[in-house]
XYZ file of C-alpha atoms in Angstrom:
787
model
C -174.681 -65.822 129.299
C -176.832 -63.510 131.434
C -175.904 -59.894 132.248
C -176.372 -58.162 135.535
C -176.011 -54.451 136.334
C -175.134 -53.400 139.829
C -173.908 -50.286 141.585
C -170.305 -50.227 142.578
C -170.264 -50.834 146.310
C -166.500 -50.540 146.579
C -166.279 -47.435 144.332
C -163.845 -48.853 141.779
C -165.719 -48.001 138.590
C -166.648 -44.589 140.004
C -162.942 -43.690 140.018
C -162.782 -44.543 136.313
C -165.590 -42.079 135.655
C -164.045 -39.449 137.906
C -160.627 -39.813 136.235
C -162.120 -39.421 132.747
C -164.195 -36.394 133.730
C -161.304 -34.701 135.520
C -159.035 -35.284 132.512
C -161.578 -33.571 130.239
C -161.463 -30.556 132.563
C -157.799 -30.220 133.507
C -156.210 -30.707 130.060
C -158.115 -27.909 128.210
C -157.880 -25.669 131.289
C -154.096 -26.014 131.296
C -153.899 -25.213 127.591
C -156.039 -22.071 127.800
C -155.260 -20.677 131.258
C -151.566 -21.463 131.791
C -149.819 -18.046 131.654
C -147.630 -17.592 128.601
C -144.119 -16.320 129.226
C -143.475 -13.138 127.280
C -140.075 -12.436 125.808
C -138.246 -9.767 127.739
C -137.119 -6.612 126.010
C -133.533 -6.674 124.874
C -130.828 -4.623 126.602
C -130.778 -2.100 123.752
C -134.505 -1.409 124.138
C -134.154 -1.040 127.896
C -131.345 1.462 127.462
C -133.481 3.476 125.044
C -136.462 3.728 127.385
C -137.669 7.273 127.790
C -137.084 8.710 131.257
C -139.379 11.704 131.058
C -141.665 12.233 134.041
C -144.922 11.064 132.331
C -143.193 7.877 131.124
C -141.890 7.130 134.601
C -145.345 7.604 136.122
C -146.857 5.365 133.458
C -144.261 2.636 134.084
C -144.950 2.781 137.822
C -148.671 2.460 137.194
C -148.167 -0.446 134.800
C -145.792 -2.125 137.256
C -148.473 -1.991 139.950
C -150.937 -3.546 137.526
C -148.232 -6.027 136.537
C -147.751 -7.092 140.147
C -151.454 -7.783 140.503
C -151.392 -9.629 137.191
C -148.323 -11.588 138.330
C -150.138 -12.547 141.536
C -153.154 -13.685 139.526
C -150.961 -15.731 137.194
C -149.236 -17.305 140.161
C -152.606 -18.273 141.650
C -153.683 -19.796 138.331
C -150.484 -21.820 138.153
C -150.958 -23.117 141.710
C -154.570 -24.103 140.963
C -153.567 -25.931 137.789
C -150.727 -27.737 139.580
C -153.163 -28.881 142.302
C -155.527 -30.063 139.583
C -152.775 -32.154 137.991
C -151.859 -33.622 141.390
C -155.481 -34.720 141.810
C -155.381 -36.213 138.321
C -152.244 -38.205 139.117
C -153.720 -39.436 142.408
C -156.828 -40.635 140.588
C -154.692 -42.369 137.994
C -152.711 -44.096 140.768
C -155.956 -45.198 142.451
C -157.279 -46.620 139.187
C -154.037 -48.514 138.609
C -154.422 -50.139 142.035
C -158.033 -51.080 141.298
C -156.890 -52.839 138.142
C -154.542 -55.022 140.224
C -157.459 -56.212 142.431
C -159.415 -57.684 139.512
C -157.255 -60.710 138.620
C -158.192 -63.985 136.963
C -159.335 -66.733 139.360
C -156.533 -69.308 139.873
C -157.125 -72.211 142.376
C -153.424 -73.049 142.451
C -152.641 -69.557 143.612
C -155.355 -69.735 146.292
C -153.807 -72.935 147.719
C -150.270 -71.684 147.150
C -149.136 -74.762 145.205
C -147.492 -75.282 141.850
C -149.554 -76.098 138.761
C -148.019 -79.575 138.461
C -148.768 -80.488 142.106
C -150.151 -83.960 142.889
C -153.410 -84.688 144.709
C -151.485 -85.464 147.861
C -149.760 -82.075 147.835
C -153.083 -80.328 147.142
C -154.774 -82.047 150.111
C -151.832 -81.236 152.354
C -151.954 -77.543 151.393
C -155.721 -77.453 151.917
C -155.475 -78.919 155.433
C -152.726 -76.527 156.358
C -154.669 -73.458 155.236
C -157.899 -74.736 156.794
C -156.275 -74.869 160.227
C -155.383 -71.209 159.823
C -158.416 -69.603 158.098
C -161.284 -71.796 159.413
C -164.010 -69.598 160.899
C -163.889 -71.507 164.197
C -160.253 -70.666 164.692
C -158.988 -67.458 166.254
C -157.141 -66.595 163.029
C -160.110 -67.561 160.902
C -161.328 -65.623 157.843
C -164.706 -66.574 156.425
C -164.142 -65.175 152.918
C -160.646 -66.614 152.643
C -161.818 -70.045 153.795
C -164.595 -70.065 151.182
C -162.060 -69.331 148.447
C -159.789 -72.103 149.738
C -162.644 -74.635 149.778
C -163.697 -73.596 146.283
C -160.152 -73.970 145.013
C -159.794 -77.419 146.622
C -163.038 -78.574 144.999
C -161.922 -77.229 141.623
C -158.696 -79.238 141.753
C -160.109 -82.499 143.148
C -163.485 -82.846 141.415
C -163.334 -83.665 137.673
C -166.510 -81.766 136.700
C -165.497 -78.715 138.672
C -162.016 -78.929 137.117
C -163.568 -79.005 133.645
C -165.738 -75.936 134.348
C -162.706 -73.994 135.544
C -160.683 -74.898 132.475
C -163.471 -73.946 130.040
C -165.137 -70.934 131.705
C -162.515 -69.791 134.179
C -164.990 -70.454 136.999
C -165.475 -73.739 138.952
C -169.236 -73.105 139.057
C -169.502 -72.997 135.259
C -170.701 -70.084 133.105
C -171.670 -67.219 135.376
C -173.413 -63.894 135.083
C -171.539 -60.981 133.411
C -171.598 -58.053 135.804
C -171.376 -54.412 134.795
C -170.692 -51.896 137.493
C -172.390 -48.477 137.275
C -169.863 -45.758 137.935
C -171.780 -44.323 140.876
C -171.504 -45.324 144.536
C -174.388 -47.320 145.977
C -175.184 -44.811 148.700
C -176.581 -42.457 146.047
C -179.671 -44.658 145.523
C -180.194 -45.588 149.116
C -183.603 -44.585 150.434
C -182.411 -42.431 153.299
C -180.225 -40.323 150.945
C -182.730 -39.861 148.129
C -183.994 -36.468 149.356
C -180.500 -34.980 149.519
C -179.573 -36.378 146.108
C -182.694 -34.874 144.536
C -181.976 -31.541 146.215
C -178.453 -31.435 144.795
C -179.677 -32.392 141.324
C -182.373 -29.725 141.445
C -179.899 -27.079 142.608
C -177.434 -27.896 139.858
C -179.694 -28.421 136.862
C -182.740 -26.327 137.745
C -181.169 -23.318 139.455
C -177.440 -22.872 138.836
C -177.331 -23.998 135.197
C -180.232 -21.774 134.001
C -178.857 -18.817 135.963
C -175.357 -19.170 134.491
C -176.618 -19.676 130.925
C -179.122 -16.821 131.256
C -176.512 -14.405 132.631
C -174.117 -15.302 129.842
C -176.804 -14.928 127.187
C -178.101 -11.644 128.600
C -174.577 -10.230 128.588
C -173.659 -11.533 125.138
C -176.701 -10.041 123.392
C -175.760 -6.580 124.722
C -172.344 -6.518 123.034
C -171.070 -6.784 119.480
C -168.187 -8.999 118.433
C -165.765 -6.148 119.267
C -167.184 -5.889 122.818
C -169.007 -2.630 122.066
C -172.522 -2.148 123.409
C -175.176 -2.556 120.734
C -176.886 0.566 122.070
C -173.671 2.473 121.389
C -173.544 1.079 117.862
C -177.123 2.250 117.244
C -176.180 5.669 118.602
C -173.302 5.935 116.111
C -175.551 4.860 113.233
C -178.065 7.532 114.157
C -175.609 10.427 114.332
C -173.527 9.487 111.280
C -176.675 9.223 109.170
C -178.046 12.460 110.573
C -174.792 14.422 110.130
C -172.916 13.160 107.028
C -170.250 15.870 107.323
C -169.370 15.609 111.006
C -166.772 18.009 112.369
C -164.072 16.816 114.715
C -165.594 18.538 117.734
C -168.882 16.755 117.055
C -167.062 13.406 116.754
C -165.666 13.935 120.254
C -169.152 14.721 121.548
C -170.608 11.560 120.008
C -167.697 9.526 121.360
C -168.299 10.883 124.865
C -171.989 10.012 124.500
C -171.209 6.297 124.250
C -173.246 4.223 126.681
C -170.081 2.537 127.987
C -169.717 5.630 130.228
C -173.269 5.417 131.590
C -173.775 3.600 134.883
C -177.179 2.316 133.774
C -175.531 0.374 130.908
C -172.168 -0.329 132.528
C -171.919 -1.307 136.187
C -168.182 -0.611 136.225
C -168.807 3.137 136.142
C -168.332 4.809 139.536
C -170.386 7.895 140.419
C -168.963 9.895 143.330
C -170.517 12.701 145.384
C -167.358 14.726 144.699
C -168.270 14.861 140.996
C -170.832 17.554 141.795
C -167.976 19.883 142.764
C -165.015 18.734 140.663
C -166.743 18.370 137.294
C -168.162 21.955 137.229
C -164.728 23.299 138.144
C -163.190 21.289 135.305
C -165.820 22.562 132.856
C -164.879 26.154 133.690
C -161.291 25.408 132.654
C -162.455 24.166 129.217
C -164.012 27.023 127.227
C -164.905 25.035 124.075
C -166.695 22.167 125.777
C -170.257 23.182 124.773
C -171.713 21.719 127.944
C -175.053 23.442 127.250
C -175.706 21.364 124.158
C -179.353 20.239 124.267
C -179.257 17.180 122.003
C -179.881 13.858 123.714
C -177.978 11.876 124.960
C -175.110 14.361 124.516
C -176.606 16.587 127.205
C -176.785 13.863 129.863
C -174.444 14.232 132.887
C -172.422 11.115 132.082
C -171.776 12.387 128.536
C -170.763 15.882 129.713
C -168.385 14.366 132.271
C -166.780 12.023 129.716
C -166.430 14.910 127.256
C -164.779 17.072 129.912
C -162.337 14.282 130.749
C -161.417 13.862 127.074
C -160.805 17.586 126.607
C -158.745 17.643 129.796
C -156.668 14.830 128.312
C -156.209 16.751 125.049
C -154.970 19.783 126.997
C -152.845 17.656 129.366
C -154.482 19.099 132.474
C -153.679 17.679 135.896
C -156.671 16.184 137.703
C -157.226 14.909 141.222
C -155.506 11.548 141.446
C -158.113 9.683 143.501
C -161.230 10.720 141.593
C -161.229 12.320 138.142
C -157.838 10.919 137.140
C -159.104 7.369 137.715
C -162.236 8.112 135.688
C -160.153 9.610 132.880
C -157.966 6.512 132.692
C -161.049 4.302 132.424
C -162.509 6.449 129.624
C -159.233 6.438 127.697
C -158.946 2.631 127.902
C -162.363 2.262 126.265
C -161.914 4.810 123.476
C -159.708 2.844 121.002
C -162.398 0.172 120.591
C -165.089 2.837 120.229
C -163.138 4.762 117.581
C -162.636 1.556 115.579
C -166.382 0.961 115.802
C -166.983 4.480 114.473
C -164.721 3.924 111.481
C -166.405 0.586 110.754
C -169.899 2.100 110.901
C -169.003 4.973 108.588
C -167.554 2.476 106.089
C -170.740 0.386 106.285
C -172.925 3.440 105.679
C -170.850 4.454 102.671
C -171.059 0.929 101.283
C -174.822 0.838 101.824
C -175.330 4.178 100.088
C -173.159 3.053 97.170
C -175.204 -0.130 96.759
C -178.410 1.891 96.806
C -177.019 4.061 94.018
C -176.084 1.032 91.912
C -179.382 -0.808 92.423
C -181.460 2.385 92.028
C -183.515 1.143 94.973
C -183.167 1.718 98.695
C -181.922 -1.724 99.601
C -180.174 -0.309 102.687
C -181.807 2.303 104.947
C -179.178 5.003 104.328
C -180.449 8.505 103.608
C -177.165 10.378 103.241
C -173.699 9.055 102.531
C -171.114 10.145 105.139
C -168.390 12.306 103.660
C -164.704 11.507 103.618
C -163.958 14.169 106.230
C -166.129 12.321 108.742
C -164.079 9.114 108.742
C -160.811 11.078 108.712
C -161.957 13.085 111.728
C -162.624 9.811 113.559
C -159.066 8.707 112.792
C -157.758 12.095 113.931
C -159.516 11.642 117.280
C -157.643 8.369 117.739
C -154.316 10.174 117.298
C -155.391 12.864 119.764
C -156.357 10.267 122.377
C -153.126 8.270 122.114
C -150.811 11.302 122.230
C -152.882 13.522 124.524
C -152.837 16.481 122.136
C -155.388 18.856 120.700
C -156.215 19.079 117.020
C -154.106 22.221 116.520
C -151.165 21.123 118.656
C -147.690 20.903 117.176
C -146.476 17.381 116.304
C -143.222 18.241 118.100
C -145.077 17.949 121.427
C -145.078 14.175 120.904
C -141.390 14.249 121.869
C -140.415 14.066 125.541
C -139.293 17.200 127.432
C -140.541 19.473 124.620
C -142.803 22.097 126.168
C -145.156 24.522 124.365
C -143.063 27.488 125.460
C -140.044 26.017 123.628
C -141.819 25.959 120.257
C -141.168 29.659 119.647
C -137.478 28.816 119.132
C -138.331 26.250 116.454
C -139.933 28.766 114.074
C -137.769 31.839 113.516
C -136.473 33.816 110.562
C -133.530 31.449 110.166
C -135.391 28.177 110.494
C -138.907 26.859 110.220
C -139.172 23.585 112.141
C -142.774 22.394 112.426
C -142.503 18.659 111.870
C -140.518 15.877 113.480
C -138.900 15.085 110.125
C -137.714 18.695 109.857
C -136.221 18.337 113.323
C -134.426 15.142 112.309
C -133.131 16.748 109.117
C -131.170 19.367 111.052
C -127.466 19.099 111.705
C -126.610 17.599 115.059
C -124.923 20.790 116.233
C -127.987 22.840 115.315
C -130.273 20.379 117.050
C -128.247 20.586 120.231
C -128.211 24.382 120.011
C -131.982 24.409 119.531
C -132.435 22.103 122.535
C -129.864 23.840 124.721
C -132.461 24.188 127.468
C -132.433 20.407 127.845
C -129.882 18.444 129.814
C -127.774 15.766 128.048
C -130.010 13.010 129.423
C -133.134 14.803 128.285
C -131.666 15.367 124.818
C -130.793 11.665 124.683
C -134.434 10.844 125.478
C -135.599 13.083 122.638
C -133.296 11.423 120.110
C -134.149 7.920 121.370
C -137.865 8.529 120.871
C -137.223 9.995 117.417
C -135.165 6.926 116.505
C -138.026 4.528 117.335
C -140.701 6.379 115.376
C -141.930 4.795 112.119
C -140.454 5.466 108.702
C -142.822 3.863 106.193
C -142.302 3.615 102.432
C -145.490 3.001 100.480
C -145.452 1.381 97.024
C -148.700 1.244 95.047
C -149.709 -0.822 92.026
C -153.190 -0.622 90.477
C -154.403 -3.114 87.880
C -157.287 -5.228 86.687
C -156.745 -8.952 87.158
C -158.222 -10.604 84.110
C -157.341 -13.664 82.114
C -157.701 -11.932 78.750
C -157.091 -8.217 79.177
C -155.882 -5.980 82.016
C -157.325 -2.737 80.643
C -159.448 -0.811 83.140
C -162.952 -0.708 81.717
C -166.179 0.751 83.058
C -167.528 -1.340 85.914
C -164.471 -3.585 86.145
C -162.921 -4.560 89.479
C -159.735 -2.561 90.098
C -157.169 -4.146 92.387
C -154.804 -1.811 94.249
C -151.846 -3.615 95.795
C -150.065 -1.555 98.453
C -146.691 -2.630 99.814
C -145.696 -1.044 103.122
C -142.081 -1.212 104.272
C -141.470 -0.021 107.812
C -138.187 1.029 109.355
C -137.230 3.068 112.370
C -136.269 6.686 111.853
C -132.837 5.835 113.218
C -131.892 4.653 109.721
C -131.784 8.332 108.770
C -129.362 8.998 111.619
C -127.126 6.166 110.418
C -127.216 7.539 106.879
C -126.240 10.974 108.206
C -123.307 9.502 110.131
C -122.102 7.636 107.038
C -122.222 10.868 105.027
C -120.220 12.689 107.706
C -117.556 9.957 107.793
C -117.253 10.002 103.997
C -116.920 13.793 104.026
C -114.130 13.650 106.611
C -112.270 11.009 104.582
C -112.494 13.161 101.441
C -111.082 16.191 103.277
C -108.174 14.136 104.657
C -107.333 12.771 101.196
C -107.321 16.325 99.765
C -104.964 17.565 102.468
C -102.557 14.654 101.915
C -102.493 15.344 98.158
C -101.704 19.037 98.723
C -98.857 18.251 101.115
C -97.365 15.778 98.621
C -97.478 18.366 95.829
C -95.748 20.982 97.993
C -92.767 18.641 98.649
C -92.216 17.957 94.941
C -92.176 21.603 93.772
C -88.793 23.009 92.641
C -87.128 26.027 94.255
C -87.678 29.298 92.381
C -84.550 31.047 90.871
C -84.279 34.784 91.683
C -84.504 36.917 88.466
C -81.652 39.190 87.436
C -81.992 42.957 87.849
C -82.284 43.650 84.102
C -84.703 40.932 83.487
C -88.333 41.542 83.905
C -89.827 39.286 86.400
C -91.713 36.502 84.722
C -95.263 36.028 85.663
C -95.454 32.669 87.224
C -98.430 30.429 87.056
C -101.046 31.025 89.639
C -100.968 28.642 92.515
C -104.022 26.479 92.481
C -106.476 27.590 95.065
C -106.735 25.442 98.088
C -110.063 23.699 98.053
C -112.327 24.928 100.762
C -114.028 22.583 103.101
C -117.595 22.160 102.204
C -119.988 23.378 104.797
C -121.818 20.645 106.600
C -125.297 20.417 105.213
C -128.444 19.162 106.826
C -129.248 15.578 106.098
C -131.590 15.322 103.140
C -133.918 12.538 104.299
C -136.061 12.948 101.157
C -133.142 11.952 98.961
C -132.390 9.070 101.276
C -135.931 7.824 100.927
C -135.827 7.990 97.144
C -132.463 6.254 97.049
C -133.680 3.485 99.333
C -136.751 2.988 97.165
C -134.568 2.880 94.065
C -132.213 0.391 95.678
C -135.105 -1.813 96.677
C -136.367 -1.987 93.107
C -133.017 -2.384 91.326
C -132.947 -6.138 91.848
C -136.496 -6.450 90.575
C -135.535 -4.524 87.445
C -132.767 -6.956 86.584
C -134.993 -9.983 87.200
C -137.775 -8.613 85.033
C -135.424 -7.727 82.178
C -134.122 -11.291 82.157
C -137.644 -12.718 82.196
C -138.824 -10.562 79.333
C -135.776 -11.324 77.192
C -136.533 -15.041 77.461
C -140.310 -14.939 77.245
C -141.082 -11.943 75.073
C -144.271 -11.172 76.972
C -146.716 -8.612 75.715
C -147.137 -5.245 77.375
C -149.495 -4.623 80.285
C -152.056 -1.874 80.084
C -153.955 0.109 82.674
C -151.401 -0.174 85.501
C -150.075 2.505 87.810
C -147.020 1.794 89.984
C -145.776 4.250 92.571
C -142.992 4.124 95.154
C -143.347 6.858 97.728
C -141.693 8.048 100.898
C -143.497 9.547 103.880
C -143.055 13.129 102.634
C -144.366 12.589 99.124
C -147.961 13.262 100.110
C -149.534 14.542 96.900
C -147.498 13.075 94.058
C -149.459 11.733 91.081
C -149.025 8.789 88.778
C -150.819 8.247 85.497
C -151.964 4.906 84.146
C -149.803 4.130 81.169
C -150.957 2.450 77.951
C -147.576 2.296 76.251
C -144.892 -0.342 76.290
C -143.015 -0.472 79.603
C -141.058 -3.687 79.511
C -138.255 -2.061 81.477
C -140.362 -0.931 84.441
C -139.133 -2.552 87.633
C -142.193 -2.004 89.730
C -144.474 -4.307 87.719
C -142.233 -7.358 87.850
C -144.313 -9.461 90.243
C -147.758 -8.812 88.821
C -146.759 -8.657 85.138
C -145.292 -12.141 85.221
C -148.472 -13.567 86.730
C -150.720 -11.653 84.363
C -148.650 -12.548 81.340
C -149.020 -16.198 82.277
C -152.755 -15.758 82.540
C -153.061 -14.015 79.202
C -150.737 -16.491 77.562
C -153.137 -19.224 78.600
C -155.570 -17.758 76.109
C -159.216 -18.648 75.764
C -160.514 -22.190 75.718
C -162.509 -21.473 72.581
C -159.805 -20.430 70.104
C -159.798 -21.702 66.541
C -157.472 -24.418 65.310
C -155.083 -21.872 63.758
C -154.185 -20.375 67.151
C -154.580 -23.573 69.138
C -150.941 -24.658 68.932
C -149.731 -21.219 69.929
C -152.076 -21.027 72.894
C -151.173 -24.526 74.091
C -147.554 -23.467 74.479
C -148.472 -20.720 76.946
C -151.472 -22.399 78.610
C -151.418 -22.802 82.369
C -152.122 -26.124 83.968
C -154.846 -26.465 86.539
C -152.274 -26.844 89.292
C -150.591 -23.538 88.384
C -153.932 -21.731 88.309
C -154.768 -23.206 91.700
C -151.432 -21.991 93.064
C -152.130 -18.477 91.801
C -155.558 -18.552 93.417
C -154.078 -19.742 96.698
C -151.470 -16.967 96.661
C -154.154 -14.345 96.141
C -156.248 -15.845 98.932
C -153.253 -15.798 101.266
C -152.662 -12.112 100.548
C -156.284 -11.276 101.278
C -156.401 -13.089 104.628
C -152.800 -12.577 105.770
C -153.676 -9.607 107.965
C -156.510 -11.435 109.717
C -154.510 -14.595 110.431
C -151.254 -12.991 111.559
C -150.591 -12.276 115.196
C -151.414 -8.659 115.976
C -147.941 -7.547 116.992
C -146.218 -4.310 116.031
C -143.706 -1.859 117.585
C -144.801 -0.003 120.687
C -145.764 3.670 120.607
C -144.286 6.388 122.784
C -147.496 7.619 124.448
C -146.838 8.599 128.079
C -150.288 10.151 128.545
C -152.190 7.037 127.430
C -152.828 4.650 130.337
C -151.886 1.402 128.574
C -149.077 0.136 126.381
C -150.072 0.819 122.774
C -148.829 -0.851 119.605
C -148.718 0.869 116.239
C -151.798 0.656 114.051
C -152.590 1.988 110.590
C -155.643 2.520 108.418
C -155.341 2.037 104.661
C -158.094 3.045 102.234
C -158.813 4.579 98.825
C -160.737 7.852 98.580
C -161.951 10.389 96.053
C -160.824 13.792 97.318
C -162.747 15.652 94.638
C -166.072 14.031 95.496
C -165.265 13.832 99.248
C -166.110 10.144 99.112
C -164.702 6.957 100.592
C -164.045 4.363 97.859
C -162.909 1.345 99.892
C -163.540 0.428 103.509
C -160.545 1.281 105.731
C -158.386 -1.745 106.436
C -156.860 -1.731 109.902
C -153.250 -2.933 109.905
C -151.918 -4.127 113.267
C -149.087 -6.352 112.000
C -146.697 -3.901 110.329
C -143.276 -4.808 111.699
C -141.117 -4.823 108.600
C -143.155 -5.372 105.448
C -146.806 -5.969 104.601
C -148.689 -6.284 101.318
C -152.353 -5.293 101.353
C -154.872 -5.625 98.528
C -157.748 -3.170 98.088
C -160.494 -3.761 95.516
C -163.203 -1.462 94.184
C -165.422 -1.010 91.143
C -164.200 1.282 88.395
C -166.557 4.169 87.492
C -169.401 3.310 85.151
C -168.542 6.164 82.782
C -165.306 6.206 80.743
C -162.777 8.919 81.417
C -159.778 9.888 83.531
C -160.252 9.638 87.285
C -157.956 10.522 90.168
C -158.166 8.540 93.380
C -156.043 8.794 96.509
C -154.536 5.948 98.526
C -154.362 7.062 102.156
C -152.309 5.640 105.012
C -153.363 6.983 108.397
C -151.706 6.282 111.721
C -153.922 5.653 114.739
C -151.204 6.779 117.157
C -148.929 9.456 115.679
C -149.375 13.000 114.434
C -147.568 13.984 111.230
C -146.979 10.447 109.917
C -149.946 10.145 107.565
C -149.361 9.573 103.858
C -151.475 9.970 100.744
C -150.664 9.034 97.152
C -152.696 9.864 94.054
C -153.336 7.320 91.328
C -154.928 8.127 87.972
C -157.139 5.619 86.221
C -157.907 5.817 82.532
C -161.262 4.052 82.292
C -162.226 2.716 78.849
C -165.543 1.641 77.449
C -166.661 -1.813 78.457
C -166.229 -4.408 75.746
C -169.314 -5.658 73.956
C -169.964 -9.311 74.711
C -169.985 -11.243 71.471
C -171.148 -14.781 70.842
C -168.220 -17.154 70.701
C -167.874 -19.447 67.655
C -168.184 -22.494 69.880
C -171.735 -21.541 70.759
C -172.758 -21.200 67.108
C -174.645 -24.483 66.798
C -176.483 -25.298 63.594
C -180.122 -26.406 63.576
C -179.228 -29.935 62.450
C -176.831 -30.402 65.360
C -179.415 -29.015 67.733
C -182.043 -31.441 66.422
C -179.659 -34.365 66.775
C -178.956 -33.427 70.377
C -182.688 -33.226 71.065
C -183.195 -36.694 69.605
C -180.373 -38.100 71.682
C -181.726 -36.556 74.839
C -185.202 -37.908 74.135
C -183.936 -41.419 73.571
C -181.799 -41.381 76.679
C -184.277 -39.999 79.196
C -187.696 -40.898 77.762
C -190.005 -43.323 79.638
C -191.829 -46.304 78.255
C -195.116 -44.460 78.407
C -193.662 -41.622 76.363
C -192.241 -44.062 73.782
C -195.594 -45.811 73.373
C -197.227 -42.500 72.622
């Protein structure tokens, strides 16, 4: 059977192609571009919204941006709906085309039944011929040809046989394949226009689009930071290992994101020549005459002035400098994260150079710990709009600098938000008597939403045989962060007050009951000396209301959280009789316990509750024993050996812990930051440092998923020399002042064990010779055997 290709004159197959292509476009576009509906804030959160003036201005600004975003989303929805309508119309058109291509049936053409006789067929043919003959007024040439062909197929035996076998009265025909393009595309008169369109699409538009995308992509890193800015950070952090905070701000303002030559979004106004010098005069510590490039360029000086104006909460002209300040502030969180990442990379490179004794990485000086902490401090200053020396109490709404003199007096010394929360409610109201009831409610609402994080630390060495920390071993620090709102302290205070009131009422009822049951005293006679009666018990005084001790509440909550673990571990150890773990340090801390220390213990601590999770896993690993034990200990080791499936499960659990932060959705509670232009979610940096050596031990891990509880694993190499070392686990907020935590851990590093040959590898010479003979006989060639 021959095949024939032809263009689709009627356009049927072209609609198949168009439907398939449009489906490949509209389905992914709907998945990626259809606006997601965000869950609305609950009524409780709406009631607790701060109503201070900066928050109201920020909400108005965000609402304006939200309206534009809502309009854009509405336009996207309309475009996608129109696209789906086109898709459905194409599908309907294709379904109609399928109905046109039906199997050839002569009976249907003559409009007779399949069992009709020859007489009925002739009668039907004559009737239709009188109607559709070309000579008639109602004639149809194509219809008449089909009728004649059908009549011949039903009256001629050979034609009838061809129709029954091949479905065609003319016998086997040519198989036709339609090309899914209309025929007018290849017509001679249209060839010039078709070539022009093809050339425009594939030789002009496509290279331009790909080139623009490529040129833009090579200028930015994966975090959308200019590569020139990254090189600038590398240069300054290598040049100045111990960078002060003021210098960090200067380097941040020197980022090329604020230069019009590198970023076309930057707007340079003629009014900057007047407004920027006036702003510089209001900022005495700006150091605008600094001569180092590019920190002395006009764009850098302007960005630095805007940042310092933000730190001092200065009012700027709304239509010029205020707009520029908002743009600078939106860019800074990404730039600060890039700074922290670069410092960590430089520290890692310098550490590798020290271990390899060769300059594998081009790092001359290792940045000090203060440098990375100053970068994190700048992030807090940007989010809250405060200077380095500002009081943390200024993070609260309606609290002005002139009010701070009432917070530190001879009677009280309130410098932190936690000290403010720890006061009695009556004292707080007296201290904030300048505020109205609504303003005081805003202050307490913001305090209630601030974070209250409890940090629990466990350091260990994960090893199948021994968990002792030895020189050069990999130390694993597991940090568990439990977050709550500070309102839990208010609830605890209210519970204590209610309990105190109930105790006072019970005491008063007991005293009244005792007074009713006392007997009447008999008057003594004149000659009798009055008897000294028993002293009446003193009426218990009401205890003075004390300030809520949030430190005790934190310790009690940590103890309550670990009580269940203690019971579970005691039951496990009674049944299993596991051996003791060595070289571990477990710490449960509250946000105020900044410099507490924990020593690594090498004694038996079967009753410790904090090691329940890791000790069970490690005991299983050690109970598995070595695969090369002698026959005497083989039975004992087989009882405690882990199967391959259990080991795989343990490995999977560890892998999940390591990648949980990266895979989770980056959602956390929102931050009260009225001076920052965008809505900001809480973020934290977690890392291990050596305060004594001013050195960063592990790269800071950014945590953007802390809602209730997170477990993070940090790993680092133990020192190469044995001894006692003190490291610090630091938790830094990227948004809040006065909420950082640090916890010391002590590591007792032992000498590394000498690697000894295992008995299994002690092979005698005879066995070795036999193995050589076997290998020769198995893999030798004929030529080798003949020799």
